[in-house]
mmCIF file of C-alpha atoms in Angstrom:
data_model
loop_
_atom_site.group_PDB
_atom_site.id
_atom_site.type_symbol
_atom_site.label_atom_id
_atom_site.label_comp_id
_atom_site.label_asym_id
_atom_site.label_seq_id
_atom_site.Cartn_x
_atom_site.Cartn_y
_atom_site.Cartn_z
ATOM 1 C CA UNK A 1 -37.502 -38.809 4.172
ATOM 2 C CA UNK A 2 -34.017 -36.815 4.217
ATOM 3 C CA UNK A 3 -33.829 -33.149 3.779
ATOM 4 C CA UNK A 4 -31.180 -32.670 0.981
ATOM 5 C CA UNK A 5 -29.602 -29.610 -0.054
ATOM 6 C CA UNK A 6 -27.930 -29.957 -3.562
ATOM 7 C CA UNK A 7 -25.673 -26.585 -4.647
ATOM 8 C CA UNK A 8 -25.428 -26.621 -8.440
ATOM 9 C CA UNK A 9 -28.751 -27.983 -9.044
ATOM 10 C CA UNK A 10 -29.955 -25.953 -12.217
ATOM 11 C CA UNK A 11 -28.059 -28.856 -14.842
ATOM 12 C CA UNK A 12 -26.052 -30.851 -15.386
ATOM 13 C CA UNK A 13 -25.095 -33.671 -12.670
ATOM 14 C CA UNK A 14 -26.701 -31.541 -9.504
ATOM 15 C CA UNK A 15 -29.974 -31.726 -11.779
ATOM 16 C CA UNK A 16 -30.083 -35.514 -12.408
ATOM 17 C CA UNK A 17 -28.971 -35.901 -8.403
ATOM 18 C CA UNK A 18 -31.835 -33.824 -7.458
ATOM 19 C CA UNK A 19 -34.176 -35.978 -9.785
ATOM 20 C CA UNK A 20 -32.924 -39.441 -8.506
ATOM 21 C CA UNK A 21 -33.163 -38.093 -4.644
ATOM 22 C CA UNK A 22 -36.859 -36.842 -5.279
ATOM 23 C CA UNK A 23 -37.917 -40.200 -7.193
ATOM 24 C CA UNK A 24 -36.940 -41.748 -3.931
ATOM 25 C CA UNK A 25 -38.871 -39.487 -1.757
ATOM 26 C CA UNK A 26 -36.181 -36.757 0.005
ATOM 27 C CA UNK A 27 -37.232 -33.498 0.612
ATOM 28 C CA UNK A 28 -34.835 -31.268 -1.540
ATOM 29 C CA UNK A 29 -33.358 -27.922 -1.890
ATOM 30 C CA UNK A 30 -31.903 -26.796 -4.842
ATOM 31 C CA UNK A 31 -29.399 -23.947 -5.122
ATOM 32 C CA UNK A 32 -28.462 -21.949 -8.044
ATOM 33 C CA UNK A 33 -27.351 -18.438 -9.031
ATOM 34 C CA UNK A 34 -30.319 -17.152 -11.131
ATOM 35 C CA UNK A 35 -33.953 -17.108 -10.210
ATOM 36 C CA UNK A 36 -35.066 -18.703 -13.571
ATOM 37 C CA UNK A 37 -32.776 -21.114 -13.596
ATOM 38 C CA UNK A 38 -33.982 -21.999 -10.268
ATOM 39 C CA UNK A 39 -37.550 -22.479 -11.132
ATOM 40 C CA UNK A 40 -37.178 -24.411 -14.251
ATOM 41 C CA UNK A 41 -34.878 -27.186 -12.000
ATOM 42 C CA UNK A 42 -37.579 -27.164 -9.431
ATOM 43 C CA UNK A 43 -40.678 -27.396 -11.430
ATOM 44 C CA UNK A 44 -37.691 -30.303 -13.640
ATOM 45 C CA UNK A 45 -37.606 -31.935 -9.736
ATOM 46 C CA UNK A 46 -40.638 -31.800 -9.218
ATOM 47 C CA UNK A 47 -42.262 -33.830 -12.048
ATOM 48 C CA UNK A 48 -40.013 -36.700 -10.370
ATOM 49 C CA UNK A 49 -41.188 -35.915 -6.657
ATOM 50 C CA UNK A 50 -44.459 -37.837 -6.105
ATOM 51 C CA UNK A 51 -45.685 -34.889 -3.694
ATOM 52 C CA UNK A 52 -42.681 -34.621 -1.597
ATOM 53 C CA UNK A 53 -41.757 -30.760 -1.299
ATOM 54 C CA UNK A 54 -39.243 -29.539 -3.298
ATOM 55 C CA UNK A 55 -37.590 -26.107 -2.676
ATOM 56 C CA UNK A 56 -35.073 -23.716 -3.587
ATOM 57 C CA UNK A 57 -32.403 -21.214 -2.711
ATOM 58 C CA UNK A 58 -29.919 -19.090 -4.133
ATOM 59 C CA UNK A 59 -26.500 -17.455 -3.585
ATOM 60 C CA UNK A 60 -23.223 -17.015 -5.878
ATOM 61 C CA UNK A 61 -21.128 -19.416 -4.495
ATOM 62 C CA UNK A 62 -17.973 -16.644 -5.862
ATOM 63 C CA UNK A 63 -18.620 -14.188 -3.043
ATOM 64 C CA UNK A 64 -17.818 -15.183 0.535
ATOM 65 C CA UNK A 65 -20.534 -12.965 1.601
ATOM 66 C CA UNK A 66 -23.213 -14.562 -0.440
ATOM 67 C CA UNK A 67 -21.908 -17.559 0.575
ATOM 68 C CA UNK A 68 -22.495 -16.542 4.336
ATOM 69 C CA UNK A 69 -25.887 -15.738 3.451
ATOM 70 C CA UNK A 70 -26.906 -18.663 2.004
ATOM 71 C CA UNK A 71 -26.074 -20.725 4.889
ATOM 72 C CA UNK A 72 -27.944 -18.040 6.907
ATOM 73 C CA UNK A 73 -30.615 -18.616 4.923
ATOM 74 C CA UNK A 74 -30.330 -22.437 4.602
ATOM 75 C CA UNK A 75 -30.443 -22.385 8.596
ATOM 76 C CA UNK A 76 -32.806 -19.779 9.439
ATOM 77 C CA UNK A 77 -35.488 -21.397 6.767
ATOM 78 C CA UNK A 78 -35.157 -25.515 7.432
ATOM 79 C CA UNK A 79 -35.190 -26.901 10.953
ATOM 80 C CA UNK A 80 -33.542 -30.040 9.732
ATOM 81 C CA UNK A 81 -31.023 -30.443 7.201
ATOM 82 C CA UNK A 82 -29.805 -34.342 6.857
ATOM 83 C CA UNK A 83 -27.384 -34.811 3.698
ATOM 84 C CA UNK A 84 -25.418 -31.363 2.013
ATOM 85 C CA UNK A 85 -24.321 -32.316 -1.419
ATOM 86 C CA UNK A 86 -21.319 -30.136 -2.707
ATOM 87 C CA UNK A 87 -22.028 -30.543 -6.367
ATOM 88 C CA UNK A 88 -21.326 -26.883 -7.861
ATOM 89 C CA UNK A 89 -18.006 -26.394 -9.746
ATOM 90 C CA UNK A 90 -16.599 -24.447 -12.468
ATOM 91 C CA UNK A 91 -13.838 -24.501 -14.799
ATOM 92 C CA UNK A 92 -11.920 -21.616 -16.073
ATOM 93 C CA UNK A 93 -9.531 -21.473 -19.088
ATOM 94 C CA UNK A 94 -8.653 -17.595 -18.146
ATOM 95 C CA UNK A 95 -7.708 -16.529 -14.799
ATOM 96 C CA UNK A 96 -10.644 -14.514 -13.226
ATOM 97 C CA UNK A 97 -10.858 -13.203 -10.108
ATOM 98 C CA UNK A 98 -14.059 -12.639 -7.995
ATOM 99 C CA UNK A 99 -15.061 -10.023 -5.978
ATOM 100 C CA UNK A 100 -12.976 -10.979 -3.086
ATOM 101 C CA UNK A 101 -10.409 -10.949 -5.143
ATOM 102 C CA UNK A 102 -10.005 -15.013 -5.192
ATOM 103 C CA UNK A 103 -9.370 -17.057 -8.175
ATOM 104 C CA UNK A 104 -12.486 -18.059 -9.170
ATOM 105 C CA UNK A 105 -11.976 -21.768 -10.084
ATOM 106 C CA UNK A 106 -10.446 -21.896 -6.438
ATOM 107 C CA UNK A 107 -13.094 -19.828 -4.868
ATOM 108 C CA UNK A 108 -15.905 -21.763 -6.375
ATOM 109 C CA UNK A 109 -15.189 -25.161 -6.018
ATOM 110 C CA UNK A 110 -12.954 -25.085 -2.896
ATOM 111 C CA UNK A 111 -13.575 -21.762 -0.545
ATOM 112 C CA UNK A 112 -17.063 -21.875 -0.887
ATOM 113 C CA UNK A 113 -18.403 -25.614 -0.086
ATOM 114 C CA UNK A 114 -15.401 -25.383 2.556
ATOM 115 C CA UNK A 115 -17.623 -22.211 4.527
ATOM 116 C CA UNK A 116 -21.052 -23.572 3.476
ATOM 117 C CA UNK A 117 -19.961 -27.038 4.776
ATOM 118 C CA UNK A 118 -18.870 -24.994 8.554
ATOM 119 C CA UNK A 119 -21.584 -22.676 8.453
ATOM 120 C CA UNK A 120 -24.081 -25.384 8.635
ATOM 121 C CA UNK A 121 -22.472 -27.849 10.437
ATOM 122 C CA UNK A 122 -24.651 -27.498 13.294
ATOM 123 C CA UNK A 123 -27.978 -28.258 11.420
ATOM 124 C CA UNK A 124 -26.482 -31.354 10.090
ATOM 125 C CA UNK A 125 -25.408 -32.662 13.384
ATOM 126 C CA UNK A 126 -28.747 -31.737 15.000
ATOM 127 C CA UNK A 127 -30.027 -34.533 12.475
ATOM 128 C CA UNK A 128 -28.800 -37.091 14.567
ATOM 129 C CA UNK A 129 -26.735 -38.525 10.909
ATOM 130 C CA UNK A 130 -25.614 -35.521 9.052
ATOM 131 C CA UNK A 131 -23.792 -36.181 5.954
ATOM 132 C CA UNK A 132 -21.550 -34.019 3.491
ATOM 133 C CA UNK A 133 -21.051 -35.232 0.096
ATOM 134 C CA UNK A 134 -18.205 -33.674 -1.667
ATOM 135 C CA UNK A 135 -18.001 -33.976 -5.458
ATOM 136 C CA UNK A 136 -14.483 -33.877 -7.082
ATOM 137 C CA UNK A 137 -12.772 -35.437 -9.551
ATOM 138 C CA UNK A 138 -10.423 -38.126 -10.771
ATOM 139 C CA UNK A 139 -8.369 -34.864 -11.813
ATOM 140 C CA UNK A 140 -7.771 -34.192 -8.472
ATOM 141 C CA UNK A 141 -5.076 -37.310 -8.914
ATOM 142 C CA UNK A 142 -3.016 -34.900 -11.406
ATOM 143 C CA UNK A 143 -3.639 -31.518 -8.447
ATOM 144 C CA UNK A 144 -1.047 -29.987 -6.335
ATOM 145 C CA UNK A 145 -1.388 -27.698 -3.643
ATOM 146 C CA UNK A 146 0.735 -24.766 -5.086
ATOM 147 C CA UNK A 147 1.244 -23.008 -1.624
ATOM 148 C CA UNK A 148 3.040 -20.302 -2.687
ATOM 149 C CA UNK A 149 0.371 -20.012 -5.334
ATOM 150 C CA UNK A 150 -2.863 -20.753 -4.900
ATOM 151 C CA UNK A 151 -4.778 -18.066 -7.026
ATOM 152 C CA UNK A 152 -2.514 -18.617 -10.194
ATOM 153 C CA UNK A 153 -1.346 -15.450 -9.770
ATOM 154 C CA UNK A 154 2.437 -15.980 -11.067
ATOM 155 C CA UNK A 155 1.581 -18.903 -13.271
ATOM 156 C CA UNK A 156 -2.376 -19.784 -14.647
ATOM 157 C CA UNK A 157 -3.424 -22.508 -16.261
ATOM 158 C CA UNK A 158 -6.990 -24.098 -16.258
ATOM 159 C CA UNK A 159 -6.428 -27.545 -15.990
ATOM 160 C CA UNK A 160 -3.645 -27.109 -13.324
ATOM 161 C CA UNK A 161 -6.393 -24.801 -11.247
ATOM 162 C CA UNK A 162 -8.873 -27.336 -11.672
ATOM 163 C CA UNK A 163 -7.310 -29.910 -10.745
ATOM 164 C CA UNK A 164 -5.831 -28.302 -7.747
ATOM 165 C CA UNK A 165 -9.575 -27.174 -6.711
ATOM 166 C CA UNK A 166 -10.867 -30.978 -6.924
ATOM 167 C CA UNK A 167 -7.516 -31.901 -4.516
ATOM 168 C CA UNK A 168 -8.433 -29.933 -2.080
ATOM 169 C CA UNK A 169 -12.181 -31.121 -2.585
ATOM 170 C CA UNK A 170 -10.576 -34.260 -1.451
ATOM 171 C CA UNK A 171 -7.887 -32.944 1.268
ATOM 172 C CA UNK A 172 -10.853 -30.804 2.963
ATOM 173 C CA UNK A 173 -12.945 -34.066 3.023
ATOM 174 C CA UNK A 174 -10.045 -36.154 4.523
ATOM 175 C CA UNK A 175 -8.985 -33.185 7.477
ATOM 176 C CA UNK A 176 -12.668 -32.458 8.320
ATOM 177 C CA UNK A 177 -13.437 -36.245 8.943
ATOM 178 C CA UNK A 178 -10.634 -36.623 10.882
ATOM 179 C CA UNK A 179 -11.297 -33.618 12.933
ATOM 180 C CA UNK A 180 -15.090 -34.611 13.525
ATOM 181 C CA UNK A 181 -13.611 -37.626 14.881
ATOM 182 C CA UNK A 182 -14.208 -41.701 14.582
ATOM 183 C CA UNK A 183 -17.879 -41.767 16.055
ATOM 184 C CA UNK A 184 -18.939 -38.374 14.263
ATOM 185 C CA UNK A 185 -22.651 -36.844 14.298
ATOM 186 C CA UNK A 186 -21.990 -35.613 10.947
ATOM 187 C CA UNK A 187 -19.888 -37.648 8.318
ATOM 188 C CA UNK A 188 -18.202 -36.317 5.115
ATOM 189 C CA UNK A 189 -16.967 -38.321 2.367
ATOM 190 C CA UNK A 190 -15.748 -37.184 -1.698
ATOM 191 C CA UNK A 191 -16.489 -39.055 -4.815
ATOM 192 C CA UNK A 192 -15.629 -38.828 -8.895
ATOM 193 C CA UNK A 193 -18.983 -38.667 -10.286
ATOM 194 C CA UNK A 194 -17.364 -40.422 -14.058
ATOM 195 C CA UNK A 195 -16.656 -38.484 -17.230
ATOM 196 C CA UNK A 196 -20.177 -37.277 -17.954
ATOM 197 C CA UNK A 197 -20.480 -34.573 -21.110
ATOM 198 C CA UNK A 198 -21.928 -31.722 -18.929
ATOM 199 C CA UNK A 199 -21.280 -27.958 -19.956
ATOM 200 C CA UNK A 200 -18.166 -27.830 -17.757
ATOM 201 C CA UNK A 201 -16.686 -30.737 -19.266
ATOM 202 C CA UNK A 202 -17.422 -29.735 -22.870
ATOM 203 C CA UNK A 203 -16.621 -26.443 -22.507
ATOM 204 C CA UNK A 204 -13.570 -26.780 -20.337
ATOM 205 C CA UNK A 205 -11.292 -29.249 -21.592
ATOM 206 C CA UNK A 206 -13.500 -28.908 -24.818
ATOM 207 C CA UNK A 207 -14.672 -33.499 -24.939
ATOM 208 C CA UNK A 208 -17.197 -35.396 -24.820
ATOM 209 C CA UNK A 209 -17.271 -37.951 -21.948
ATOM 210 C CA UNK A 210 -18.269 -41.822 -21.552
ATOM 211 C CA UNK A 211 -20.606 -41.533 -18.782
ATOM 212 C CA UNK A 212 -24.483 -40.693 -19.167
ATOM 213 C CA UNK A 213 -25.260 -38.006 -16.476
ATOM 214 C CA UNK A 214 -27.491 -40.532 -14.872
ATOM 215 C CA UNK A 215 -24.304 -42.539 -13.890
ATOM 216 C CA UNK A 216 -22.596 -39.405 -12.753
ATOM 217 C CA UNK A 217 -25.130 -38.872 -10.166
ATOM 218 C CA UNK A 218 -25.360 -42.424 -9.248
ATOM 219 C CA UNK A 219 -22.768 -42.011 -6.628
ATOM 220 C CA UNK A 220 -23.792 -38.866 -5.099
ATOM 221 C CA UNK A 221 -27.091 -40.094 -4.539
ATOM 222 C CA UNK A 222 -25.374 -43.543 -3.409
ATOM 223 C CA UNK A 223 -23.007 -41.711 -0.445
ATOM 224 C CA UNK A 224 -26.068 -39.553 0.413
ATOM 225 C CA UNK A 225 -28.957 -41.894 0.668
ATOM 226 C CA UNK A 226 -27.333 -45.429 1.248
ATOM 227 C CA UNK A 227 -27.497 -47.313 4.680
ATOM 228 C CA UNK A 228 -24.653 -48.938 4.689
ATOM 229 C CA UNK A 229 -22.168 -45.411 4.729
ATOM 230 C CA UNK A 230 -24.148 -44.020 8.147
ATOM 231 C CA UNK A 231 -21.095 -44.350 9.641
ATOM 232 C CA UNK A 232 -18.360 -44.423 6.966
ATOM 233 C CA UNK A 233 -16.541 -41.075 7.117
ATOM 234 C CA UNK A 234 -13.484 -39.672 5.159
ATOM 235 C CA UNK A 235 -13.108 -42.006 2.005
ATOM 236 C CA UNK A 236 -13.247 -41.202 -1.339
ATOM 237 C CA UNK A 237 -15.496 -42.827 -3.677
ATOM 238 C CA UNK A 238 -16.175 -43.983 -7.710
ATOM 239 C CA UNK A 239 -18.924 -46.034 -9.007
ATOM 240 C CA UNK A 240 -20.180 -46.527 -6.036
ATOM 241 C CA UNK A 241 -17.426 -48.493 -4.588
ATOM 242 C CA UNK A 242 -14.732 -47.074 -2.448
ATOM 243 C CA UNK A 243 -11.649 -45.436 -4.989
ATOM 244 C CA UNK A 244 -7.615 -44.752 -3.903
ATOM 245 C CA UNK A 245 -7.193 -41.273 -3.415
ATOM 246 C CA UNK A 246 -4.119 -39.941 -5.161
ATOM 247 C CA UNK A 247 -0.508 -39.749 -3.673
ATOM 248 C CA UNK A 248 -1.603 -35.494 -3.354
ATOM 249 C CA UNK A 249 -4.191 -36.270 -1.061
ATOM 250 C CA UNK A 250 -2.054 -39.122 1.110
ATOM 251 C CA UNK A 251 0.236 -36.681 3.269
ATOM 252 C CA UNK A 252 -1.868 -35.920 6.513
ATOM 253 C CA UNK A 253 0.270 -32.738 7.107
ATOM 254 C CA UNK A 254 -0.674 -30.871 3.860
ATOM 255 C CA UNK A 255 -3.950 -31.408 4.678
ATOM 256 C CA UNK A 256 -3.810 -29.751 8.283
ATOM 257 C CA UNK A 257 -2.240 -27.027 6.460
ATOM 258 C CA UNK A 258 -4.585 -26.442 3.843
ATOM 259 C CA UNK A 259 -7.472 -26.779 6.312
ATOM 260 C CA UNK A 260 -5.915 -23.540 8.308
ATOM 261 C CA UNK A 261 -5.168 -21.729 5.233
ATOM 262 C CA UNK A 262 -8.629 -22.800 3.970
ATOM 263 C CA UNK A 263 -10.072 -21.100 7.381
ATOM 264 C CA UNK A 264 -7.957 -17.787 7.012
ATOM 265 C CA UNK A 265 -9.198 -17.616 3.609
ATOM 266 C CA UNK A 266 -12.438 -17.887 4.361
ATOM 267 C CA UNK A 267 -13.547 -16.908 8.037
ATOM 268 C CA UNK A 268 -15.066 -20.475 8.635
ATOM 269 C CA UNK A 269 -15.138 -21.466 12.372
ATOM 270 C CA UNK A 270 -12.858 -23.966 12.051
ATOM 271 C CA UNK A 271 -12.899 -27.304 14.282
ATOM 272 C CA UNK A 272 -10.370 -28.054 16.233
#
């Protein structure tokens, strides 16, 4: 039995992960923003668990300080922590900022899983076969890193700050593989969970998609649970099978840079 801690759990795709992982008998932690939220996921996960616990946690992923805190928390409160699913993300169509003045499509589904990810590190590699599972998007094919940029300040647009927050999904997944090394203790890989209709989809780029939200989760679950990836690191994954990452993600040098900008931005200890 893993210990599996899900962020974005309350619906959509986190939900249906947290329901497949608990059918097969993983110990799971949910996060989410609001308490009720929270509860009616977890008493949701629980009607799939068979008796294995099922626990939660919260923190607003768009403040670096909650942030913080949650991995406190996450650390302080679980001796072991096998397999961190990255599943929370947002779309904007208007520029907001949050309260560390960050755009909040880029604080949300890039700053924030890149300091949870660091801040608990250490409990994953105390597992003995830590995993990070990193949920982007085939959008990330269409992102750029707009250097000069990055919070949309000069030029917004939703789609363009989406996609550019599901890039670096990918380009944070790529540099922090490489940087835990060949033979890591903890191994990180990205995925495109399909074109499911969950709220962000339907309310973002306002379609319906072809994908039940049981497929999406299929290959979270898959890159967190499966044997056979113990000791596949840095890929990027759809349908279960192994995907090409777009020509964005390909140049190793943008994604050293973006990991050090990433780590300014943040505060995360960075690796080395």
């Amino acid at each position: 039995m893993a210990t599996i801690l899900v962020t974005g759990a309350t619906d959509g795709i986190g939900l249906e992960t947290a329901r497949q992982l608990a059918r097969r008998g993983h110990h799971l932690i949910l996060h989410g923003r609001r308490v009720e939220r929270l509860e009616a996921a977890r008493e949701a996960v629980v009607r799939e668990a068979d008796g294995t616990p099922v626990e939660t946690v919260r923190g607003d992923l768009g403040e670096l300080a909650s942030v913080r805190a949650l991995g406190e928390e996450v650390a302080a409160r679980w001796s072991r922590l096998d397999v961190l699913v990255n599943n929370a993300g947002v779309f904007r169509n208007e520029r907001e900022t949050t309260a560390d003045g960050f755009e909040a499509t880029f604080a949300v589904n890039h700053l924030a899983p890149f300091l949870l990810t660091h801040l608990l590190l250490e409990r994953l590699a105390a597992s003995g076969a830590g995993r990070v599972v990193n949920v982007s998007s085939i959008a990330h094919t269409r992102g750029k890193i707009a250097f000069d940029d990055l919070m949309g300040e000069a030029d917004f647009n939703g789609y363009r700050a989406y996609a550019q927050s599901k890039l670096a999904n990918v380009l944070f997944t790529l540099e922090l593989a490489r940087r835990l090394g060949p033979e890591p203790a903890v191994t990180v890989n990205a995925l495109h969970p399909g074109v499911v209709s969950t709220k962000l989809l339907i309310d973002g780029f306002g379609m319906q998609g072809n994908d039940t939200v049981e497929e999406g989760a299929e290959t979270s679950v898959f890159l967190a649970t499966a044997p056979e990836l113990a000791a596949v690191t840095g890929r990027y994954f759809t349908r279960r099978g192994e995907g090409r990452v777009g020509t964005g993600a390909r140049d190793p040098e943008v994604a050293r840079r973006f990991y050090d900008v990433s780590v300014a931005l943040t505060g995360a200890p960075a690796l080395a």
